[in-house]
Short mmCIF file of C-alpha atoms and ligand atoms in Angstrom, two decimals:
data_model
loop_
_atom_site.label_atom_id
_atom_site.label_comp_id
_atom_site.label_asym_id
_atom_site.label_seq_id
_atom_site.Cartn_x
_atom_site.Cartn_y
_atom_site.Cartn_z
CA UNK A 1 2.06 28.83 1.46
CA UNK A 2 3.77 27.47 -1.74
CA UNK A 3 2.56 28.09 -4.98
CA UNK A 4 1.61 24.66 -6.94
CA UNK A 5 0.57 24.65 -10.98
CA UNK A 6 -1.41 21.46 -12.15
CA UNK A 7 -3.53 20.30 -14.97
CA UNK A 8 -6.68 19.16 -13.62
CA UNK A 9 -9.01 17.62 -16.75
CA UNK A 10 -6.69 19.09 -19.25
CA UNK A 11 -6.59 22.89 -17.93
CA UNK A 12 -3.34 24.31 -16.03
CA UNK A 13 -4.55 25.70 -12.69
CA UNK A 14 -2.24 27.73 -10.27
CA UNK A 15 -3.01 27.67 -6.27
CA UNK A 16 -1.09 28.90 -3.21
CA UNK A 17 -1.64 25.77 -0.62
CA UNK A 18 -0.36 25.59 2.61
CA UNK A 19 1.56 22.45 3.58
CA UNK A 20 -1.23 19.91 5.09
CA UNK A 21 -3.47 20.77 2.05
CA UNK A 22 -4.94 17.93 0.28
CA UNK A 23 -5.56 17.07 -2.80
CA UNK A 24 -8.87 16.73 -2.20
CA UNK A 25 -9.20 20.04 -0.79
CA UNK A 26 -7.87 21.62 -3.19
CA UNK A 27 -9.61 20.04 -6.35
CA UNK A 28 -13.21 21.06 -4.06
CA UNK A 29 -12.22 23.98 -2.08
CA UNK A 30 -10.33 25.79 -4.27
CA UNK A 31 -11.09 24.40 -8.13
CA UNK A 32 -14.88 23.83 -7.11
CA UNK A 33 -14.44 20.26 -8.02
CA UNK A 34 -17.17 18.91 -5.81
CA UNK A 35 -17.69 15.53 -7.68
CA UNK A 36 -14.45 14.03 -6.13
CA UNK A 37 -16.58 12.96 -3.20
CA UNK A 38 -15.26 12.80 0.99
CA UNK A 39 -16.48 9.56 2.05
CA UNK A 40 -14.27 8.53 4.65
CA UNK A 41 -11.22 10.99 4.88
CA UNK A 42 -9.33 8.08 6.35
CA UNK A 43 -7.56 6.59 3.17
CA UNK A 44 -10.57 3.46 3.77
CA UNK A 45 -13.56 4.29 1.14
CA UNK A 46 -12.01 5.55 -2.22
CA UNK A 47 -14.71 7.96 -2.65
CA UNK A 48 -12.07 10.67 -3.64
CA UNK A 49 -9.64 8.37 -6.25
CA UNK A 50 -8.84 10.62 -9.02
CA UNK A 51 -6.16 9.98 -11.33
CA UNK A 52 -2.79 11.73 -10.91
CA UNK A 53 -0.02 10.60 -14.07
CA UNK A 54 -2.97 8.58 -14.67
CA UNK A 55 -2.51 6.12 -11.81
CA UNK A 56 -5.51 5.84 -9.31
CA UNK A 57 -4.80 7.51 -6.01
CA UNK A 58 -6.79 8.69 -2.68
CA UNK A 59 -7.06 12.36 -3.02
CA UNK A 60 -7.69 12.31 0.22
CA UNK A 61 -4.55 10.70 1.56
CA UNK A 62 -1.53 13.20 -1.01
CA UNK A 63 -0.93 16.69 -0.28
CA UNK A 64 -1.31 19.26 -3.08
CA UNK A 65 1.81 20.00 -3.03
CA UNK A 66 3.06 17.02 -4.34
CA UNK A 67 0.77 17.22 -6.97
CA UNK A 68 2.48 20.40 -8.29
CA UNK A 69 3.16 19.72 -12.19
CA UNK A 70 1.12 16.62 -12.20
CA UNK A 71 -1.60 16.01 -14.63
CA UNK A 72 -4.99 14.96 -12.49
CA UNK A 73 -7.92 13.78 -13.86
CA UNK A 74 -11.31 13.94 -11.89
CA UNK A 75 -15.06 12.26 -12.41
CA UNK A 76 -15.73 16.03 -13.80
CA UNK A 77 -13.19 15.17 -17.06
CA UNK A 78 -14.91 11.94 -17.42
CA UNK A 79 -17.09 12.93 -19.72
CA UNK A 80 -16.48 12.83 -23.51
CA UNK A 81 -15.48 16.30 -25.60
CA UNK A 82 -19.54 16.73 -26.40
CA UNK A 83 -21.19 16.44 -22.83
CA UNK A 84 -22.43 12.85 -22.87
CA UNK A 85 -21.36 9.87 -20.89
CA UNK A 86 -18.33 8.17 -21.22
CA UNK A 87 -18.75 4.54 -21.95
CA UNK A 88 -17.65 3.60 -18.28
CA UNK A 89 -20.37 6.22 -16.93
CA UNK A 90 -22.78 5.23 -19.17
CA UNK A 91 -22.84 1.25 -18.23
CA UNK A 92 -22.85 2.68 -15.08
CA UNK A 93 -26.15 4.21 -16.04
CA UNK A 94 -27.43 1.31 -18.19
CA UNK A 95 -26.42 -1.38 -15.75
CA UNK A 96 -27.89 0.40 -12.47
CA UNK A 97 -24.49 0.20 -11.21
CA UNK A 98 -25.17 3.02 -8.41
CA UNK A 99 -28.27 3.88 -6.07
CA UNK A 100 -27.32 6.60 -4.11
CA UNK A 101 -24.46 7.82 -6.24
CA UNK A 102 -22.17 8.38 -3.24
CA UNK A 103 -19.07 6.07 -4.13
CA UNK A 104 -19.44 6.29 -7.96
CA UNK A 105 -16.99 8.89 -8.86
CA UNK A 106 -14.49 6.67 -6.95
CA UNK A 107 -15.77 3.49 -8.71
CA UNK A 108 -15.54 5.43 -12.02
CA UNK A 109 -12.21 6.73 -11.51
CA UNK A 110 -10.85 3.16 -10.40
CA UNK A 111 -12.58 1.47 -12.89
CA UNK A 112 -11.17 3.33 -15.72
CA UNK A 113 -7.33 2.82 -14.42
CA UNK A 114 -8.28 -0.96 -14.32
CA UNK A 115 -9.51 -0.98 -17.77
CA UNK A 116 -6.07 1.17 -18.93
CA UNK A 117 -3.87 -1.65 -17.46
CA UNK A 118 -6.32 -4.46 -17.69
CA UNK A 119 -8.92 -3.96 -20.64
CA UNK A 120 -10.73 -7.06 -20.32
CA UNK A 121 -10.58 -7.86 -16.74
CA UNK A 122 -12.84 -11.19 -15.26
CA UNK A 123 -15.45 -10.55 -12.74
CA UNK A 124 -12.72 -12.15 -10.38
CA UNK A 125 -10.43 -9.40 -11.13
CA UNK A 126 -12.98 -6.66 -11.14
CA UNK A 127 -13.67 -7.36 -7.49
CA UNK A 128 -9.94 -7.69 -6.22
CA UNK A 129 -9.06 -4.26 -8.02
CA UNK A 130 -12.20 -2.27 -6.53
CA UNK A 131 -10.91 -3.44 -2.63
CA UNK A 132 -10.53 -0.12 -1.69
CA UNK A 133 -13.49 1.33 -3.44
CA UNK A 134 -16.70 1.21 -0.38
CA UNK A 135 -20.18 0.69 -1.70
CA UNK A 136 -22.88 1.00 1.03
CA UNK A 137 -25.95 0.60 -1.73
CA UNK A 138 -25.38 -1.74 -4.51
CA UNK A 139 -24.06 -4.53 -2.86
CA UNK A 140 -21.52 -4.50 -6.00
CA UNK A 141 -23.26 -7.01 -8.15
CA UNK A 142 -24.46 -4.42 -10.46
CA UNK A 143 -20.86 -2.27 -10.26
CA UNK A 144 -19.22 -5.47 -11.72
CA UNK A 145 -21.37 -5.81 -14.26
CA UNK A 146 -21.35 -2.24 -15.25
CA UNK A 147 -17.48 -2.60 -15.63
CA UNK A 148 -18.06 -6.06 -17.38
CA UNK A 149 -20.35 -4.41 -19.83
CA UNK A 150 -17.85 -1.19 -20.32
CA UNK A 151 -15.17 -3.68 -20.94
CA UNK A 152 -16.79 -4.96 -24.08
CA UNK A 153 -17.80 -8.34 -22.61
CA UNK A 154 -20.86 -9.93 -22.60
CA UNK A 155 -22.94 -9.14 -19.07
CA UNK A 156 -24.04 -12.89 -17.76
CA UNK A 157 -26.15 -12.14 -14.75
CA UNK A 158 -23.89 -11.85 -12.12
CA UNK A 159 -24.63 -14.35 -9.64
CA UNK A 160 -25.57 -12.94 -6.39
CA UNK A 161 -23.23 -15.58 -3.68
CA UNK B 1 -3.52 18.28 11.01
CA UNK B 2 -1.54 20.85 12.55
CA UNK B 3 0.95 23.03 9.73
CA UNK B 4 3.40 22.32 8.51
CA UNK B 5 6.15 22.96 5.54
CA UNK B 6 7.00 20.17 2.81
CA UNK B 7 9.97 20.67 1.50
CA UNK B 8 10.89 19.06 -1.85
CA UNK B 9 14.64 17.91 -1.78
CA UNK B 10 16.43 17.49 -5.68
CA UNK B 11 19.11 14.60 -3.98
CA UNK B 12 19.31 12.44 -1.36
CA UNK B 13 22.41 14.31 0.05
CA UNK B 14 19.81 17.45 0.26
CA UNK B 15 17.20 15.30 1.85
CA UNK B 16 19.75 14.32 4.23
CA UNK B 17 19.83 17.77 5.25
CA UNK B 18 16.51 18.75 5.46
CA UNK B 19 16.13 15.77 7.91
CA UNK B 20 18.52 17.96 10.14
CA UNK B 21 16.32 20.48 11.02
CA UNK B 22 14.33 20.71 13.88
CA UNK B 23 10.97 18.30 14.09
CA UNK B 24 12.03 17.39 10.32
CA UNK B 25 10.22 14.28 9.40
CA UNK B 26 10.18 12.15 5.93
CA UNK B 27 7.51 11.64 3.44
CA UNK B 28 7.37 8.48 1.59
CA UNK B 29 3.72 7.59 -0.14
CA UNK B 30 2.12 9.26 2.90
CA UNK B 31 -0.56 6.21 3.33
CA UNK B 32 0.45 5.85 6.28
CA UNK B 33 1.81 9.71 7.87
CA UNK B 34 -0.89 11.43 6.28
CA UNK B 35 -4.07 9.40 8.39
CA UNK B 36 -1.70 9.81 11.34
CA UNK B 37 -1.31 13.80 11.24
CA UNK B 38 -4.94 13.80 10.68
CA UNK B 39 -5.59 12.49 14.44
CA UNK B 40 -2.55 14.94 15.11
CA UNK B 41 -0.72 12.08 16.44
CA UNK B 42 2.42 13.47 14.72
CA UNK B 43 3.29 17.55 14.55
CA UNK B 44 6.49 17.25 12.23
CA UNK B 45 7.61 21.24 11.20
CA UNK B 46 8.53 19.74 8.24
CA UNK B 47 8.24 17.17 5.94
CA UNK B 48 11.17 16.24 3.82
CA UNK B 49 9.43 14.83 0.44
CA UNK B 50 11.16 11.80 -0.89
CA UNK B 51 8.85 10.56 -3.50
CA UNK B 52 10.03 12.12 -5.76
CA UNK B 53 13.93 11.71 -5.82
CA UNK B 54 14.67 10.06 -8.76
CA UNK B 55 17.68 8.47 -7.11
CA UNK B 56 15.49 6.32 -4.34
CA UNK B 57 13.32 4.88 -6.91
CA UNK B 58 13.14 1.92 -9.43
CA UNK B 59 14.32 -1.90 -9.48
CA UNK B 60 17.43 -3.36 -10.36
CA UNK B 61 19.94 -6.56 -9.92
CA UNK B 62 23.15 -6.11 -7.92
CA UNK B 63 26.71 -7.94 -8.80
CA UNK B 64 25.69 -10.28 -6.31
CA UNK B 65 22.10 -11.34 -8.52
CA UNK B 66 20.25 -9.48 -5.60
CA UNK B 67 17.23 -7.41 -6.29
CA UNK B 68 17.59 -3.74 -4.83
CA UNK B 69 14.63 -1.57 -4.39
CA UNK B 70 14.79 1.87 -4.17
CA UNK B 71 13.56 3.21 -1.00
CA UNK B 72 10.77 5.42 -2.44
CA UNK B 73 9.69 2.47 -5.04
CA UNK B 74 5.84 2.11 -4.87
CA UNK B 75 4.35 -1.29 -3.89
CA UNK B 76 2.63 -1.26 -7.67
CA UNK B 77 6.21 -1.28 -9.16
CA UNK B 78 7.10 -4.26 -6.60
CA UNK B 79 4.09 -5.85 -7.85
CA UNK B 80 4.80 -5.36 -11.31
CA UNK B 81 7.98 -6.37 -11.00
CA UNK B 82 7.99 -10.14 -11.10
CA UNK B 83 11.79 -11.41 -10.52
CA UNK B 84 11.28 -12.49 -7.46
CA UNK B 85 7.91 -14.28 -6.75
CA UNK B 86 7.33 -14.46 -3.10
CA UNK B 87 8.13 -10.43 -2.85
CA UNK B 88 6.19 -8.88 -5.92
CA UNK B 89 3.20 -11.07 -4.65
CA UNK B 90 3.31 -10.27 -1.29
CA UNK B 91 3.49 -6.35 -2.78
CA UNK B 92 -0.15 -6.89 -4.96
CA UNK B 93 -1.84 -7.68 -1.86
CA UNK B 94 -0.89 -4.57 0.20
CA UNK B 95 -3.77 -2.77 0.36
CA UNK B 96 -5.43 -1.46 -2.54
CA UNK B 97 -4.54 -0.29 -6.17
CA UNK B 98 -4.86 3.55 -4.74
CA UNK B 99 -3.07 2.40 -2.02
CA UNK B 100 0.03 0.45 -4.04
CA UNK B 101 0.52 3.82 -5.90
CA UNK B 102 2.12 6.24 -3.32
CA UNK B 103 2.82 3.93 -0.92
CA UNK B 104 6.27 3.03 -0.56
CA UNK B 105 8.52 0.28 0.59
CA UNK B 106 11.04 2.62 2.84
CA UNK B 107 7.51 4.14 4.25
CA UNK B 108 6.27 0.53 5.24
CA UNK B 109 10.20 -1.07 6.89
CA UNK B 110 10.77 2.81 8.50
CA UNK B 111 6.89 2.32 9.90
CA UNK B 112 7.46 -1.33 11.10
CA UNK B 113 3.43 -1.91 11.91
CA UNK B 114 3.49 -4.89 13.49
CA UNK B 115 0.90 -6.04 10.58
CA UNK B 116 2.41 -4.74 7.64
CA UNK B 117 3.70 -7.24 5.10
CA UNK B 118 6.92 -6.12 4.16
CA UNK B 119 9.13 -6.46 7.50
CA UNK B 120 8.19 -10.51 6.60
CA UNK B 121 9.22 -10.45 3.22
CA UNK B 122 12.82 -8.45 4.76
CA UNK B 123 13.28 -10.42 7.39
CA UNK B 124 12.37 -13.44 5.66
CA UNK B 125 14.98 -13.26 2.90
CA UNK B 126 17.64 -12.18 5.20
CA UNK B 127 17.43 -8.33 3.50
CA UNK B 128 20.04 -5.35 3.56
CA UNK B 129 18.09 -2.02 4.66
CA UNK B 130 20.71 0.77 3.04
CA UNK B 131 20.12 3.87 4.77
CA UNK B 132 22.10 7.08 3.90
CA UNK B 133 24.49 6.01 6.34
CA UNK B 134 25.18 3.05 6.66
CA UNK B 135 23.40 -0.71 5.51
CA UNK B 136 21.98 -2.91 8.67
CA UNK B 137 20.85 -6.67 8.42
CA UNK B 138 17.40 -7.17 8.86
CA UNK B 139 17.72 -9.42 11.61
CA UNK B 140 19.61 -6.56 13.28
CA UNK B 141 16.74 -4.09 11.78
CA UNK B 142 13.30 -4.53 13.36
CA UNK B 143 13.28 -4.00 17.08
CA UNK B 144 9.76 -4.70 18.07
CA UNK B 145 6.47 -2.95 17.23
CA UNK B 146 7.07 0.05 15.64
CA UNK B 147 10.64 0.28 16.50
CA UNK B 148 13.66 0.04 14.48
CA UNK B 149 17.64 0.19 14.30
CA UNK B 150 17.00 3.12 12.27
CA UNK B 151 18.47 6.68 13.70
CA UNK B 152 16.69 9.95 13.94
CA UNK B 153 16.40 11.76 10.85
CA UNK B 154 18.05 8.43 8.86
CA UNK B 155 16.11 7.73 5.19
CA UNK B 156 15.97 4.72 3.87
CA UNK B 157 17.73 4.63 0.53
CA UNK B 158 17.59 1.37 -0.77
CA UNK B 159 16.39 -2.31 0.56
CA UNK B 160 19.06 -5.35 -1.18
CA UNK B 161 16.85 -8.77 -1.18
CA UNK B 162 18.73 -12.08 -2.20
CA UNK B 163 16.64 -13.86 -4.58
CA UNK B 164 15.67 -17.31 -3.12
CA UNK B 165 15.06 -20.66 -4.86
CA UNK B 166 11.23 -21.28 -3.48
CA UNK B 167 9.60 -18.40 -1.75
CA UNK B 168 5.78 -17.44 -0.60
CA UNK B 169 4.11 -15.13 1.53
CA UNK B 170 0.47 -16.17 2.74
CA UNK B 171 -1.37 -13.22 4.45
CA UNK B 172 -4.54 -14.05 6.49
CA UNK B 173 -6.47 -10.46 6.11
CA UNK B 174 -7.96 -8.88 8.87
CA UNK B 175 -11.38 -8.15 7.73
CA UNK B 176 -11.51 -4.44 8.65
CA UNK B 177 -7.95 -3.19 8.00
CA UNK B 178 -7.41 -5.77 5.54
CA UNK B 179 -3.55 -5.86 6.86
CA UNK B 180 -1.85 -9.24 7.86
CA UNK B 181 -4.18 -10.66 11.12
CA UNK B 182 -0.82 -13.16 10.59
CA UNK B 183 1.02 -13.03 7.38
CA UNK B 184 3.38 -15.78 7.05
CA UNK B 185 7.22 -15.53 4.35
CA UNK B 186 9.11 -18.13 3.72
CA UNK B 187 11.86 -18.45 1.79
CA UNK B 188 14.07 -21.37 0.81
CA UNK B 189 17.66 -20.35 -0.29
CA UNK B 190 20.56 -22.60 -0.76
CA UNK B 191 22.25 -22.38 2.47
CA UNK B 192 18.57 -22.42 4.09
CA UNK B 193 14.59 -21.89 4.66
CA UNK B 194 13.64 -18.55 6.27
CA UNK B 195 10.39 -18.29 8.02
CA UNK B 196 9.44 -14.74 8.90
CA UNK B 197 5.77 -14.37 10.96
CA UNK B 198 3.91 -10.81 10.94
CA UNK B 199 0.84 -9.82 12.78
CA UNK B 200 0.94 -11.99 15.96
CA UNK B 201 3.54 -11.31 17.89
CA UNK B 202 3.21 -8.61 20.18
CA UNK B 203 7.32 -8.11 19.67
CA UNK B 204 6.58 -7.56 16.04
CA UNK B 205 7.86 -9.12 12.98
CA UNK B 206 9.94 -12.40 14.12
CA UNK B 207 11.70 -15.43 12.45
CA UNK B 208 9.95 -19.58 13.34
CA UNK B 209 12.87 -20.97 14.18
CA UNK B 210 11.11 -24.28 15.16
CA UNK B 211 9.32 -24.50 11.19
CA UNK B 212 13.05 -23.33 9.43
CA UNK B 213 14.83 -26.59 11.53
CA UNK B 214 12.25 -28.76 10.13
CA UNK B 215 11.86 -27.01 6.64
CA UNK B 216 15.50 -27.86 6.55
CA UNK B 217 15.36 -30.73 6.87
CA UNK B 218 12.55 -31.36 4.79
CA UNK B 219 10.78 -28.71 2.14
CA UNK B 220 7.13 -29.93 2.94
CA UNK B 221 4.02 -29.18 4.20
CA UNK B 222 4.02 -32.31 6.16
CA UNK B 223 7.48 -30.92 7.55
CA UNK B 224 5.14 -28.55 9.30
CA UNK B 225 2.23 -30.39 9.91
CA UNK B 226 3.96 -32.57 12.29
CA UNK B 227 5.12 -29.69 14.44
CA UNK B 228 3.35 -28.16 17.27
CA UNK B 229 2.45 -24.49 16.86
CA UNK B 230 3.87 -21.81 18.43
CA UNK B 231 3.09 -20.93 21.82
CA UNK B 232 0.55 -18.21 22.45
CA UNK B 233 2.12 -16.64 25.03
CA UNK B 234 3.36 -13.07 23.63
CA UNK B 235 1.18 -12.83 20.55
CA UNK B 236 -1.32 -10.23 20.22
CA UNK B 237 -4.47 -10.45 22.08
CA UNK B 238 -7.18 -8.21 20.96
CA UNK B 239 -10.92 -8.07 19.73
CA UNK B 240 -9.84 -9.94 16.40
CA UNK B 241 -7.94 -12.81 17.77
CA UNK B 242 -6.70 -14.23 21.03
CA UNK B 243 -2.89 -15.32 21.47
CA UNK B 244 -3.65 -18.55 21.10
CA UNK B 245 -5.58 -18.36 17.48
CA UNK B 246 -2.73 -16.36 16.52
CA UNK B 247 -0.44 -18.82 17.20
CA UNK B 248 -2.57 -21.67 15.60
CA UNK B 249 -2.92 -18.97 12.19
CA UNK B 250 1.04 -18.77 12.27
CA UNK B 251 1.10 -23.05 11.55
CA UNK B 252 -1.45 -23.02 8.69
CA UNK B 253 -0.17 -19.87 7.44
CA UNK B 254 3.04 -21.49 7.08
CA UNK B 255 2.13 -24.69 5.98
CA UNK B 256 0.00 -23.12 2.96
CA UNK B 257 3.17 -20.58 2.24
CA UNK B 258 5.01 -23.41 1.76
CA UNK B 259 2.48 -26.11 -0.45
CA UNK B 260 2.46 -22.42 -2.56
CA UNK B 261 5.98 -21.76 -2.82
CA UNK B 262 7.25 -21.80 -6.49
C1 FAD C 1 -6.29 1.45 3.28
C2 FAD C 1 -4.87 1.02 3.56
C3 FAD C 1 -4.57 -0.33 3.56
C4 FAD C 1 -3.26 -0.76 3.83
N1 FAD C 1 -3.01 -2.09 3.82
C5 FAD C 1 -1.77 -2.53 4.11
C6 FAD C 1 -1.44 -3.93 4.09
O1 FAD C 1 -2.30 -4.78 3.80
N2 FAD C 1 -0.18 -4.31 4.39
C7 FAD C 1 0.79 -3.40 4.68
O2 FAD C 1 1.92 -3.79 4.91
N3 FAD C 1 0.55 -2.07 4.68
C8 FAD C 1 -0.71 -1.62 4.39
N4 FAD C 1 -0.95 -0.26 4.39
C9 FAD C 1 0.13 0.67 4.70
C10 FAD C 1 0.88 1.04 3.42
O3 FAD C 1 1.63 -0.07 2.98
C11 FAD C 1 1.80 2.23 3.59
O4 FAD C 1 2.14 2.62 2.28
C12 FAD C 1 3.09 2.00 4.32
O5 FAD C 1 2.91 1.45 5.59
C13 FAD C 1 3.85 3.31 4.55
O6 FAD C 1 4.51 3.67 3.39
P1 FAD C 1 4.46 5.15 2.84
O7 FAD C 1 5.44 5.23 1.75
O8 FAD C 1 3.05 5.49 2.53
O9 FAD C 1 5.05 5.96 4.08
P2 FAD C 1 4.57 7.28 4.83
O10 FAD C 1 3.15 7.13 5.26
O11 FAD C 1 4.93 8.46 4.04
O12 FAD C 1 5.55 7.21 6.09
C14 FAD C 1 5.42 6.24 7.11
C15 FAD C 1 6.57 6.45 8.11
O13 FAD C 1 7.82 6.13 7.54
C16 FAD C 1 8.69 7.27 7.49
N5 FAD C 1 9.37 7.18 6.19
C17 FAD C 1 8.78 7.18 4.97
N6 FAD C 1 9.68 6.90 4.01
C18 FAD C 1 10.88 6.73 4.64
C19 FAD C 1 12.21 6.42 4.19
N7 FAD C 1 12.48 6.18 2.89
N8 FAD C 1 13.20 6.33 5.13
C20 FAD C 1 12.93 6.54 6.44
N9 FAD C 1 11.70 6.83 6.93
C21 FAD C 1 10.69 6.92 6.03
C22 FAD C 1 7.80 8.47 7.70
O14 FAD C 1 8.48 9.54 8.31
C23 FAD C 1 6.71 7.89 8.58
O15 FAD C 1 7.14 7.86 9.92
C24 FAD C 1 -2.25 0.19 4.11
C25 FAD C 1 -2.54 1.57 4.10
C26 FAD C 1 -3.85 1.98 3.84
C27 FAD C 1 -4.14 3.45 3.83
S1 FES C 2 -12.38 9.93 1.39
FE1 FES C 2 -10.45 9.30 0.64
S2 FES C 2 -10.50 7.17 0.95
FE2 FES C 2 -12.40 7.81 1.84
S1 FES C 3 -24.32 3.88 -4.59
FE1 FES C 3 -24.56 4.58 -2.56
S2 FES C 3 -22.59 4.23 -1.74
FE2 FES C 3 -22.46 3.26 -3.64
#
C-alpha cells in the first residue's frame, strides 16, 4: 500500500491504495464519489472522465497512485459555490441533453475541458471532441445542443442526419 | 488485475534501474497496459512509472532542424504541437481527447499494435527511436506485430523525426476500435517520398516501396492511381476486412495522403 494525498473538488484527501487501484475506485470506493459513473471499465465509454490538472482523463484507465498530488475534479464539484447547476449542467437540463443520465457525468466532464480549450466550439467540433464519450439514449442530437447552448451560441435545431 | 507495486522513479538513470528488477515493467499513459492487466494478460511485479519524469517529456528542435519528442510526451502535446504537419495530425486523431492525455508516444512505438498510428508516422519519416541505451533506425525498429528491436527492460527516451517538405497521414477508422483498419504516412523529403502502411499487414507496420518509386518520380495522386495495389497476400484477414480490401484501402489511402499533403 502507498499512501497518496489529492485534492478532489478543492478538498485535500489522504488514502493508502494498493498498486492496481484506480482512480475510479478510489474517488467511489474510498471518497464515496459515486457520480463518476463505471460504464465500460475498458477505457471505451468515458462514463468515468474526470478532470485531473484539469485535462479530461478515463478514471478508469490511471492508477491512484499517479494521481498522488494532483488536483481532480469530479461531476460532484460541478456545481457552483451555492448548490445550483452549473451553466454546462444546466443546458444539460434545459436542452434534454440526457434520458437515462448514465453517460452525463462523462459528457459533463468532457464538455467542460472542451469549452476551457475551445469556448465556442461548432457542432462539427462538438462531435469530434465527445468520440470517446458513449451515449446509448440521446442519440447525441440534444448533447450537442446542450453544449451549443452552454457555449453562448445560439441553439439552431440540430438537424437529425 | 493481479498486484502489483508502482514505483515512481525521479530520473531516467533510476528508471533504468527499476527496470532491472525482476518482472519490472514500464508505465507510459497506461491506455494501453492498464485494459491489458485488467484481462490479466500481463502480471508485471512492478511498474516503473515514467510519466512523470520530467526529463522524457516535451518537444524540441535538434542541431540537425529535427523534431525530438520526449518519450513520455502525450499525444495532446503532439497534437498541439504543429511544426510538423503530417505528425501532430496524425497525433489528434489517436483516439480520444481522454485518451490523447496519458497516452504516450514511447507507450504506442514500445506497444507496436499493428493498428496504431504512430509506427507509420516513425517509419514513414525515417525516425531515430533513442532508448537509454542506445538510438536504432526505425527501419531497423519494428519487427512485426507487436515486436520490436527494443531489449528487455529498455525505455524509450526520446523519438528524433526529420521534418519533411510535404507530409500526410490518412487513417481509415475501424468502426469499433476506432484505430487504423489501414492508416496510410507519407512523407516527401528532399532526398525522397516515404510511404509507411499500418493496419493491414499481418507483419505489421511496413514501407510501399512500389508507391515511393513512383512518388519519386512524380508527387501525384495520379502517380498512384496508375499503380496496381498491393497484393493481398499477407495482410490481415479478419471479421472487418479481408486481405484483399486491405490491400485495395492501402491504394486509396495513399492516394488521398498524398492529394492532402501540405
Ligand atoms: C479507446 C482507445 C482508443 C485508442 N485509439 C488509438 C488509435 O486510434 N491509434 C493508436 O495508435 N492508438 C490508439 N490507442 C492506444 C493509445 O495510443 C495508447 O496510448 C498507446 O498505444 C500506448 O501508450 P501509453 O503511453 O498509454 O502506454 P502504456 O499503455 O503505458 O504501455 C504500453 C506498452 O509500452 C510499454 N512502454 C510504455 N512506455 C514505454 C517507454 N517509454 N519505453 C519502453 N516501453 C514503454 C509498456 O510497458 C507497455 O508494454 C487507443 C487506446 C484507447 C484506450
Ligand atoms: S468506464 Fe472508463 S471508459 Fe468506460
Ligand atoms: S442518457 Fe442514457 S446513456 Fe446517455
Amino acid at each position: 500500500m502507498t499512501k497518496v494525498t489529492l485534492t478532489v473538488n478543492g478538498k485535500t484527501v489522504s488514502k493508502s491504495v494498493e498498486g492496481r487501484t484506480l482512480l475510479s475506485s478510489l474517488l467511489r470506493e474510498d471518497l464515496n464519489l459515486t457520480g463518476t459513473h463505471i460504464g465500460c471499465d475498458t477505457s471505451q465509454c468515458g462514463a468515468c472522465v474526470v478532470h485531473v490538472n484539469g485535462e479530461a482523463v478515463k478514471s478508469c484507465t490511471m492508477f491512484a497512485a499517479e494521481a498522488d498530488g494532483a488536483e481532480v475534479k469530479t461531476i460532484e464539484g460541478m456545481a457552483n459555490a451555492d448548490g445550483s447547476l452549473s451553466v454546462i449542467q444546466a443546458a444539460f437540463q434545459e436542452h434534454h441533453g440526457l434520458q437515462c443520465g448514465f453517460c452525463t457525468p462523462g459528457m459533463v466532464m468532457s464538455a467542460a475541458a472542451l469549452l476551457k480549450d475551445n469556448p465556442k466550439p461548432s457542432e462539427v467540433e462538438i462531435r469530434a471532441y465527445l468520440e470517446g464519450n458513449l451515449c446509448r439514449c440521446t442519440g447525441y442530437h440534444n448533447i450537442v445542443k446542450a453544449i451549443m447552448a452552454a457555449s453562448g451560441q445560439d441553439v439552431p435545431a440540430v438537424a437529425a442526419e | 488485475m493481479y498486484d502489483f507495486e508502482i514505483q515512481k522513479p525521479g530520473s531516467i538513470a533510476d528508471a533504468v534501474s527499476a527496470m532491472s528488477g525482476d518482472d519490472a515493467q514500464a508505465l507510459g499513459g497506461g491506455q494501453t497496459l492498464i485494459p491489458t492487466l485488467k484481462q490479466r494478460l500481463a502480471s508485471p511485479s512492478t511498474l516503473v512509472s515514467l510519466a512523470g519524469l520530467s526529463e522524457m517529456v516535451g518537444i524540441c528542435k535538434d542541431d540537425a532542424g529535427r523534431l525530438c519528442i520526449g518519450g513520455a510526451t502525450t499525444h495532446a502535446a503532439v497534437a498541439a504541437d504543429g511544426s510538423y504537419a503530417g505528425l501532430s495530425g496524425l497525433a489528434s486523431h489517436i483516439g480520444d481527447p481522454a485518451v490523447r492525455n496519458r497516452g504516450t508516444i514511447g507507450g504506442s512505438l514500445a506497444n507496436n499494435d499493428p493498428s496504431a498510428c504512430y509506427p507509420a508516422a516513425a517509419l514513414g519519416s525515417g525516425a531515430t527511436i533513442v532508448t537509454n541505451a542506445r538510438e536504432i533506425a526505425a527501419d531497423d525498429y519494428f519487427l512485426g506485430m507487436f515486436e520490436t528491436a527494443l531489449n528487455e527492460g529498455e525505455i524509450i527516451t526520446e523519438v528524433k523525426f526529420p521534418i519533411p517538405e510535404k507530409s500526410n497521414y490518412q487513417k481509415f477508422v475501424q468502426p469499433a476500435s476506432r484505430f487504423a483498419l489501414v492508416g496510410v504516412f507519407v512523407a516527401k523529403y528532399a532526398d525522397g517520398v516515404r510511404v509507411a502502411v499500418t493496419g493491414a499487414s499481418e507483419s505489421g507496420v511496413h514501407r510501399w516501396t512500389a508507391a515511393e518509386e513512383a512518388l519519386n518520380a512524380n508527387f501525384s495522386a495520379d502517380a498512384i492511381a496508375g499503380l496496381d495495389a498491393p497484393s493481398g497476400d499477407g495482410m490481415i484477414n479478419d471479421l472487418h476486412g479481408s486481405g484483399d480490401y486491405r490491400a485495395h484501402l492501402v491504394k486509396v489511402m495513399t492516394g488521398r495522403a498524398v492529394a492532402a499533403a501540405s
